[in-house]
Tab-separated table of C-alpha atoms in Angstrom:
chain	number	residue	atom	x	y	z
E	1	UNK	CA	-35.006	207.306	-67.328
E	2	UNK	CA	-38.756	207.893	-66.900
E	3	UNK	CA	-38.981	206.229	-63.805
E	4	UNK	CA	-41.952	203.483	-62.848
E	5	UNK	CA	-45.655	203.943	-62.577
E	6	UNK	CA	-47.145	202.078	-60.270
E	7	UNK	CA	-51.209	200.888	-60.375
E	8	UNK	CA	-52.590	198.513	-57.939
E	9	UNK	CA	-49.197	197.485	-56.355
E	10	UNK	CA	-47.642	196.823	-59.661
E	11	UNK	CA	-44.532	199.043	-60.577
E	12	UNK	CA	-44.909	199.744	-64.505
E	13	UNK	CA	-41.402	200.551	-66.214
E	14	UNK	CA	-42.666	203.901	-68.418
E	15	UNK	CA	-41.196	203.102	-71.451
E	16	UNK	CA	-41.897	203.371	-74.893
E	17	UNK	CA	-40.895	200.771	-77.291
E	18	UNK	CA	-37.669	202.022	-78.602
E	19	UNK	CA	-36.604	202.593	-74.299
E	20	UNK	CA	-37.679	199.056	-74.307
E	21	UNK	CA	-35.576	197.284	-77.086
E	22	UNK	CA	-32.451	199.591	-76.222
E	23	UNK	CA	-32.264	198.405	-72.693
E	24	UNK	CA	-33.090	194.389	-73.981
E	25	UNK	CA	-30.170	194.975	-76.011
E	26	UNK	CA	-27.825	196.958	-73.813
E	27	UNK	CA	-28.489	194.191	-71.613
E	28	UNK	CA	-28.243	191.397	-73.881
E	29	UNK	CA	-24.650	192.937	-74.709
E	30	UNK	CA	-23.198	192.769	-71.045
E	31	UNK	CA	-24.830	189.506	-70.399
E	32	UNK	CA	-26.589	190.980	-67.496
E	33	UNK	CA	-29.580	188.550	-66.802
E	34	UNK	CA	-32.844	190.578	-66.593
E	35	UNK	CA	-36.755	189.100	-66.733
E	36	UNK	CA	-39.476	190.780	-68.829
E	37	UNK	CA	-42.715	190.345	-68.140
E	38	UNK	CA	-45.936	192.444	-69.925
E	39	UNK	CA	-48.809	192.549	-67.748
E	40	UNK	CA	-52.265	193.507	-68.984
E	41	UNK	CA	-55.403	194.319	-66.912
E	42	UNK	CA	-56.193	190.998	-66.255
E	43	UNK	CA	-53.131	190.224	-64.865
E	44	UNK	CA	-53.039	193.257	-62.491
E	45	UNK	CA	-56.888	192.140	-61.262
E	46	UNK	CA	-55.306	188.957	-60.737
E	47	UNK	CA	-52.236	190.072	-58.884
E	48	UNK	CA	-54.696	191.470	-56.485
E	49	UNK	CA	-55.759	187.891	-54.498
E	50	UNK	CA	-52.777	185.849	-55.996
E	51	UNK	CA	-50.011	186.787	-53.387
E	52	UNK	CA	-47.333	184.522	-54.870
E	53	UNK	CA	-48.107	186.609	-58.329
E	54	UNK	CA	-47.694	189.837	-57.087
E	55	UNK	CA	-44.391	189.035	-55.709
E	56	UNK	CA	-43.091	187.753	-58.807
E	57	UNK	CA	-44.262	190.743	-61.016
E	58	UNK	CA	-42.518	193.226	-58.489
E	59	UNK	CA	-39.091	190.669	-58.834
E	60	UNK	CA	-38.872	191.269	-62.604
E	61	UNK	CA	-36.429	193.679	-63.929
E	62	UNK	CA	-38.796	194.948	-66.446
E	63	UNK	CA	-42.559	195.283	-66.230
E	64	UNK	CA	-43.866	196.252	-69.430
E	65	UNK	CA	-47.731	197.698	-70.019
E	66	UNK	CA	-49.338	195.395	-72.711
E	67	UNK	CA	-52.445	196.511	-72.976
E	68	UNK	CA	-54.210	199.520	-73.524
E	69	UNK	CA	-56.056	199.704	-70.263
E	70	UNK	CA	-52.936	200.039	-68.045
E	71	UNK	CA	-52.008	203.243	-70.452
E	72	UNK	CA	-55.443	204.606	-69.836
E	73	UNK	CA	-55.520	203.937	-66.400
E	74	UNK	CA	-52.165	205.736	-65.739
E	75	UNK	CA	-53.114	208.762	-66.634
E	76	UNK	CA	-54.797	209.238	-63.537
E	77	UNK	CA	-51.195	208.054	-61.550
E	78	UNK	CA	-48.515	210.107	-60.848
E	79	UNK	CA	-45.834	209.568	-63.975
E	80	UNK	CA	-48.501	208.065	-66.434
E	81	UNK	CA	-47.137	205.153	-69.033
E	82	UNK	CA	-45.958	206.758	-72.483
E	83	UNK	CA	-47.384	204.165	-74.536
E	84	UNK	CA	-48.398	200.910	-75.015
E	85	UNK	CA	-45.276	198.067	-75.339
E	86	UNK	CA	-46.805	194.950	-76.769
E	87	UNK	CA	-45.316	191.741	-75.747
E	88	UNK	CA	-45.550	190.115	-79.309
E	89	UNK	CA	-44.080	193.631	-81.115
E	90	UNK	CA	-40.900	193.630	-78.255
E	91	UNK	CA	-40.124	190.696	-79.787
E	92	UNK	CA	-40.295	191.146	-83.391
E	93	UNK	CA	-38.020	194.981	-82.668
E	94	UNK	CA	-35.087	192.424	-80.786
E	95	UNK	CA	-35.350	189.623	-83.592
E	96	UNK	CA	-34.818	192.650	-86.313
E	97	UNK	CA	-31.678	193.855	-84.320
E	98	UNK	CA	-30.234	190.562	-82.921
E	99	UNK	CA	-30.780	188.735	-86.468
E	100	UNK	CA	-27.056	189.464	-87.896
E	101	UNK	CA	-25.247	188.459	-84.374
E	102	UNK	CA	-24.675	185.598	-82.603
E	103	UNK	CA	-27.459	185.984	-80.062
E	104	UNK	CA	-29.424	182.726	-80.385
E	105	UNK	CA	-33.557	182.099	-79.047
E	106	UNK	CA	-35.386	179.046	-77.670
E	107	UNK	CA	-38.907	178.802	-78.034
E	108	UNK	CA	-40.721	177.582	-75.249
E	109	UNK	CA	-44.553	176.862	-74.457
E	110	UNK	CA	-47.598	176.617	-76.830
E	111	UNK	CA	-49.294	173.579	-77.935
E	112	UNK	CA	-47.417	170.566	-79.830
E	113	UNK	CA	-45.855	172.017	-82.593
E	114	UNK	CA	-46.662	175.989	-82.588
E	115	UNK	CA	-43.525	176.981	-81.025
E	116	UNK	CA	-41.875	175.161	-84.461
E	117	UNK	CA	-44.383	176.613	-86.713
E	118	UNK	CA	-43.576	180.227	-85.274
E	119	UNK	CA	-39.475	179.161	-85.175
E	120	UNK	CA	-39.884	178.128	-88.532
E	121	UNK	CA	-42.008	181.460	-89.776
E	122	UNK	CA	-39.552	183.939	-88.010
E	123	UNK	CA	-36.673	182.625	-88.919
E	124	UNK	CA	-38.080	183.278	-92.875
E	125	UNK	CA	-38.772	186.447	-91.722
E	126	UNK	CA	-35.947	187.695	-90.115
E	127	UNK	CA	-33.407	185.879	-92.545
E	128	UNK	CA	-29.926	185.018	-89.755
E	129	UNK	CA	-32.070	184.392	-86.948
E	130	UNK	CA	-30.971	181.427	-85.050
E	131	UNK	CA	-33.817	179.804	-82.581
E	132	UNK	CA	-31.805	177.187	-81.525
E	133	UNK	CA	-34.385	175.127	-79.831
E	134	UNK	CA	-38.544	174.653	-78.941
E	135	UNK	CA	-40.392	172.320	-77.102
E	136	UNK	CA	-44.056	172.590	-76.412
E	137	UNK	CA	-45.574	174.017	-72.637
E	138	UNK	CA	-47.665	170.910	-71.854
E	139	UNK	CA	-44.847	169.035	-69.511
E	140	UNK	CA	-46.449	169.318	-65.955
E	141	UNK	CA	-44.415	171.405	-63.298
E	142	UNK	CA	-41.942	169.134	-61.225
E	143	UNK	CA	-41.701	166.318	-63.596
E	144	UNK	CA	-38.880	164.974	-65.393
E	145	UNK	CA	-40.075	166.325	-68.571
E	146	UNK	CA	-39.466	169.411	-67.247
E	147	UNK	CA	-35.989	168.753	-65.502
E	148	UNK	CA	-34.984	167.596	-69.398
E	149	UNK	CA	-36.618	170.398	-70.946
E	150	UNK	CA	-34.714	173.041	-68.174
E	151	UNK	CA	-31.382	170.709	-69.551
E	152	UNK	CA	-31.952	170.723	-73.216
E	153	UNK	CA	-32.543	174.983	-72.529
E	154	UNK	CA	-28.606	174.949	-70.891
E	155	UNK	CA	-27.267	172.749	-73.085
E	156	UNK	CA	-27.990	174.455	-76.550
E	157	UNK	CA	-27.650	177.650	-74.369
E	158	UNK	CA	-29.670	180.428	-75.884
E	159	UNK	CA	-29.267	183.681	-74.821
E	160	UNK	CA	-32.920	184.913	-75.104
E	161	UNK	CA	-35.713	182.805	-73.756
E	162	UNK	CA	-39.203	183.020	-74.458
E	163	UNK	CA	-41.642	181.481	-72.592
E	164	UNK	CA	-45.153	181.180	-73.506
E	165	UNK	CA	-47.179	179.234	-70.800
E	166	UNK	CA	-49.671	181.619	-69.989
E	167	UNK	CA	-50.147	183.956	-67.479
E	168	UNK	CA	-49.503	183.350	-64.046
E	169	UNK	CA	-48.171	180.041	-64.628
E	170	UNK	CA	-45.131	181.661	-66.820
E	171	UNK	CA	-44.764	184.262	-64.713
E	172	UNK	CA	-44.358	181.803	-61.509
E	173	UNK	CA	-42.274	179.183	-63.321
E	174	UNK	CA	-39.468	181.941	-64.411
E	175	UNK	CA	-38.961	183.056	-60.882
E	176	UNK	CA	-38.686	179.680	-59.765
E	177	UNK	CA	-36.375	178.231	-62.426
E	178	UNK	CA	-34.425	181.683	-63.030
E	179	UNK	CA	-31.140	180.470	-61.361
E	180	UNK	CA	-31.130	177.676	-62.531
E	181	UNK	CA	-31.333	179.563	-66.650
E	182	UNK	CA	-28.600	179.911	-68.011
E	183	UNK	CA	-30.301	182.876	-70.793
E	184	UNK	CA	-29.413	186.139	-70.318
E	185	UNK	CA	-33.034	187.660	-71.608
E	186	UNK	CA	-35.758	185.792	-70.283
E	187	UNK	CA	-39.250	186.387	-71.013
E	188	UNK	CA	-42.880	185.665	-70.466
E	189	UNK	CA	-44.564	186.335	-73.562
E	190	UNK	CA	-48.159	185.006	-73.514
E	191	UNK	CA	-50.130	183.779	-76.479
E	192	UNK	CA	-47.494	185.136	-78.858
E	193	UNK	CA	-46.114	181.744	-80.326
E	194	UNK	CA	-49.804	181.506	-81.553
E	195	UNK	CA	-49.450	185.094	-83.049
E	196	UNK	CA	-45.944	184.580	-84.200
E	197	UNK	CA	-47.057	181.255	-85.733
E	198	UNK	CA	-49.577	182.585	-87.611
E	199	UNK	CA	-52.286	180.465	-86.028
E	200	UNK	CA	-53.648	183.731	-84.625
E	201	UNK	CA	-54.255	186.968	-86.719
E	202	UNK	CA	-53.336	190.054	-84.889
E	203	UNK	CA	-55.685	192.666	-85.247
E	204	UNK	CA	-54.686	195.018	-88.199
E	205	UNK	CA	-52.845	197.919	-87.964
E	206	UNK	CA	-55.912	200.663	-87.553
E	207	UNK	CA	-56.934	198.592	-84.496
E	208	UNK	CA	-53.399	198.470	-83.031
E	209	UNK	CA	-52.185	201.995	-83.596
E	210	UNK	CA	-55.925	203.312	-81.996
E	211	UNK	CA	-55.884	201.131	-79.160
E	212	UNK	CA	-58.549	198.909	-79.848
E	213	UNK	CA	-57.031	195.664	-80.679
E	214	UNK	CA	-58.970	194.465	-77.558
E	215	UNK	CA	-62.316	195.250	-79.660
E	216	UNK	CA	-61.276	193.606	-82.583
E	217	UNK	CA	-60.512	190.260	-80.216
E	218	UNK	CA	-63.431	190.774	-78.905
E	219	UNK	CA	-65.915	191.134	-82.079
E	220	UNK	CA	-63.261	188.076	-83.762
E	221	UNK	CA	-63.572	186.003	-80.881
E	222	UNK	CA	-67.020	186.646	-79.508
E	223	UNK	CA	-66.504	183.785	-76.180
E	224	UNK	CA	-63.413	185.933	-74.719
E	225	UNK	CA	-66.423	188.159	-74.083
E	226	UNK	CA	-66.289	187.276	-69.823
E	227	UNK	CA	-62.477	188.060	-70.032
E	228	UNK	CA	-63.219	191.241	-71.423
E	229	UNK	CA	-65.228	192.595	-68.718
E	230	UNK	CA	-61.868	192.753	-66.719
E	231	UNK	CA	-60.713	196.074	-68.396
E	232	UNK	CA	-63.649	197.787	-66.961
E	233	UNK	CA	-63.600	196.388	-63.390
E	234	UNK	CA	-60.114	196.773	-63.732
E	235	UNK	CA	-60.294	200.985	-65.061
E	236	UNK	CA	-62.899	201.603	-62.130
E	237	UNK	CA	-60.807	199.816	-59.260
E	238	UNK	CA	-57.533	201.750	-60.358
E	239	UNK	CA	-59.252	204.876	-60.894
E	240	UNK	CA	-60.485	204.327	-57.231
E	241	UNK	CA	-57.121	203.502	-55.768
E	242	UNK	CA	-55.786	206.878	-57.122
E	243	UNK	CA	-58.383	208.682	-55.180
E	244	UNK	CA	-58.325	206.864	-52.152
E	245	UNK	CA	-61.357	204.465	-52.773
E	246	UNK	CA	-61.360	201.158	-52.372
E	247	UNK	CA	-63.745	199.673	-55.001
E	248	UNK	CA	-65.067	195.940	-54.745
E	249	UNK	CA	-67.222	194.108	-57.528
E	250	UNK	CA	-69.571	191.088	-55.837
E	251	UNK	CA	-72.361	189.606	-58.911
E	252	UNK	CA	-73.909	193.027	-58.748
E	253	UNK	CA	-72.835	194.364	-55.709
E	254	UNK	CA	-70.472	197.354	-55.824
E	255	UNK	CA	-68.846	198.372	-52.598
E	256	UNK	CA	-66.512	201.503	-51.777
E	257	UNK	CA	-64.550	201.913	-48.855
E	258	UNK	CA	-62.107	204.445	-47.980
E	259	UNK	CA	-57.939	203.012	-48.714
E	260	UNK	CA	-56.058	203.246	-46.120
E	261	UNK	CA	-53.087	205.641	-45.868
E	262	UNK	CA	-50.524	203.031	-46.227
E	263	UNK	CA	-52.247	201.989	-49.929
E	264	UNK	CA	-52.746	205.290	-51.255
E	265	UNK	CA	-48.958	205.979	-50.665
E	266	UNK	CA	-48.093	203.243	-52.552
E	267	UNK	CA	-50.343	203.964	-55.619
E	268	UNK	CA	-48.918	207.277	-56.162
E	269	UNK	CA	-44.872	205.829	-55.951
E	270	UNK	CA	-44.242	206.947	-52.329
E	271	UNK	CA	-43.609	203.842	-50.598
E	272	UNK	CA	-40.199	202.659	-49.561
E	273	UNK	CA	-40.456	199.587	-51.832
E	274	UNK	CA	-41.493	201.136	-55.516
E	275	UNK	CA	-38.823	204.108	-54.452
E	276	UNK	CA	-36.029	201.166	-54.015
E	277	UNK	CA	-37.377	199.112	-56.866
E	278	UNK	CA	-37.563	202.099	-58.884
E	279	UNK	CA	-33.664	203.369	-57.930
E	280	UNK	CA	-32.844	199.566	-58.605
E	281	UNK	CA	-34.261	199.722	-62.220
E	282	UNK	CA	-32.898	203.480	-63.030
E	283	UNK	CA	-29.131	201.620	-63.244
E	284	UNK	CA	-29.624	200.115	-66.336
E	285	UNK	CA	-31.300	202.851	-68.448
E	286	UNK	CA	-28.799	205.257	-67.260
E	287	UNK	CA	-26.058	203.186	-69.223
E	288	UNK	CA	-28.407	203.160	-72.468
E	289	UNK	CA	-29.184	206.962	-72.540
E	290	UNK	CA	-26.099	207.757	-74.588
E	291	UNK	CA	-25.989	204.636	-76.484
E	292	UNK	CA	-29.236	205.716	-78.314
């Protein structure tokens, strides 16, 4: 096991992809429930004034790096991230391997209608799949629209869940609904029903494989141009941490304070909690190590 890498309070799994897919499907084979989630930079910024956010991310049984700041920002941590593990390509390496078994997949979130478009398009691609079910992510929390969407999930009882209702509003609503799931592999994947759909291009293969499919968004989709400025705030703030400096960003205002003892223990995987959350993730990627 490679152990977890943790960067502003949030314990990374280091894994690469094929780690990644072998423990989904270990997993998946002894029914043992486990929540994915794939922070990105923006997310871990977030995490960082949304208590009830960072809580969840540190309940999940895998935290996965999707993006290619929190690689680049690792290597400054003690046990930097092997690679990248995008969100969107996790799924497509399970559909490939789960496509000839009786594993089925509900689609959930998206506007009206993408989650069918992608259910549609994937199972053409990955001839056997079985997505069993979709329904879009515009029901409002707490209503019964959601009660007979949690049902519909249980009754047609798929045993890999996808949910795309953005980040943290995904992230939240697993944690709070995750007892009451009955999926074994449940996951918050984003804007990837758009992707999977094809309503989205992904950024081609050069971009991807050099770790720029953030500038290709970015020169594609010229207004996520605010959003982008995350990955720097985001590089300088972690960078900080790692050294002891506490790095704030007001209009343009920087401040740097020393981090207290208690903070900088945590960044480098010394505290008590990343050491027990790290022991309690270790279990299951000791039982894949020889299945590989």
């Amino acid at each position: 096991m490679s152990g977890i890498c943790t960067i502003m309070d949030v314990p990374f799994n280091n894994l690469s992809m094929t780690e990644a897919v072998g423990i989904t499907l270990i997993n998946l084979k002894e029914r043992k429930k486990t929540i994915i989630y794939t922070p990105n930079p923006e997310m871990v910024m977030a995490a960082q004034k949304d208590r009830e956010l960072m809580q969840v991310l540190n309940s999940a049984d895998l935290l996965i790096p999707d993006g290619i700041g929190v690689v680049k920002a690792s290597k400054f941590y003690h046990n930097p991230i092997k690679e990248r593990v995008a969100g969107c390509d996790l799924i497509e390496e399970v559909f490939a391997r789960v496509k000839t078994t009786v594993n089925t997949v509900y689609f959930l979130g998206g506007a009206e209608g993408v989650a069918e478009k992608a259910k549609q398009k994937m199972q053409r691609k990955y001839r056997g799949l079985t997505i069993s079910g979709t329904h879009h992510g515009y029901f409002k929390d707490g209503s019964p629209e959601e009660r007979e969407v949690i049902d519909e999930i249980n009754r047609l009882n798929p045993e890999i869940l996808l949910v795309g209702l953005g980040f943290p509003r995904q992230e939240k609503w697993i944690a709070k609904h995750r007892d009451k799931l009955n999926s074994i592999i449940i996951m918050g994947v984003g804007g990837s029903f758009d992707i999977l759909s094809g309503n989205t291009k992904r950024a081609p293969e050069f971009y991807r494989n050099h770790g720029l499919e953030w500038f290709y968004r970015l020169i594609t989709q010229p207004t996520r141009f605010k959003r982008m400025l995350v990955l720097p705030v985001f590089l300088v703030r972690a960078i900080g941490e790692r050294i002891g400096a506490k790095i704030e960003f007001n209009g343009d205002k920087v401040s740097i304070k020393r981090a207290n003892s208690k903070k900088r223990k945590r960044s480098s995987g010394s505290s008590k909690s990343t050491n027990n959350r790290e022991g309690n993730r270790e279990r299951t990627p000791r039982r894949t190590k020889g299945s590989k």
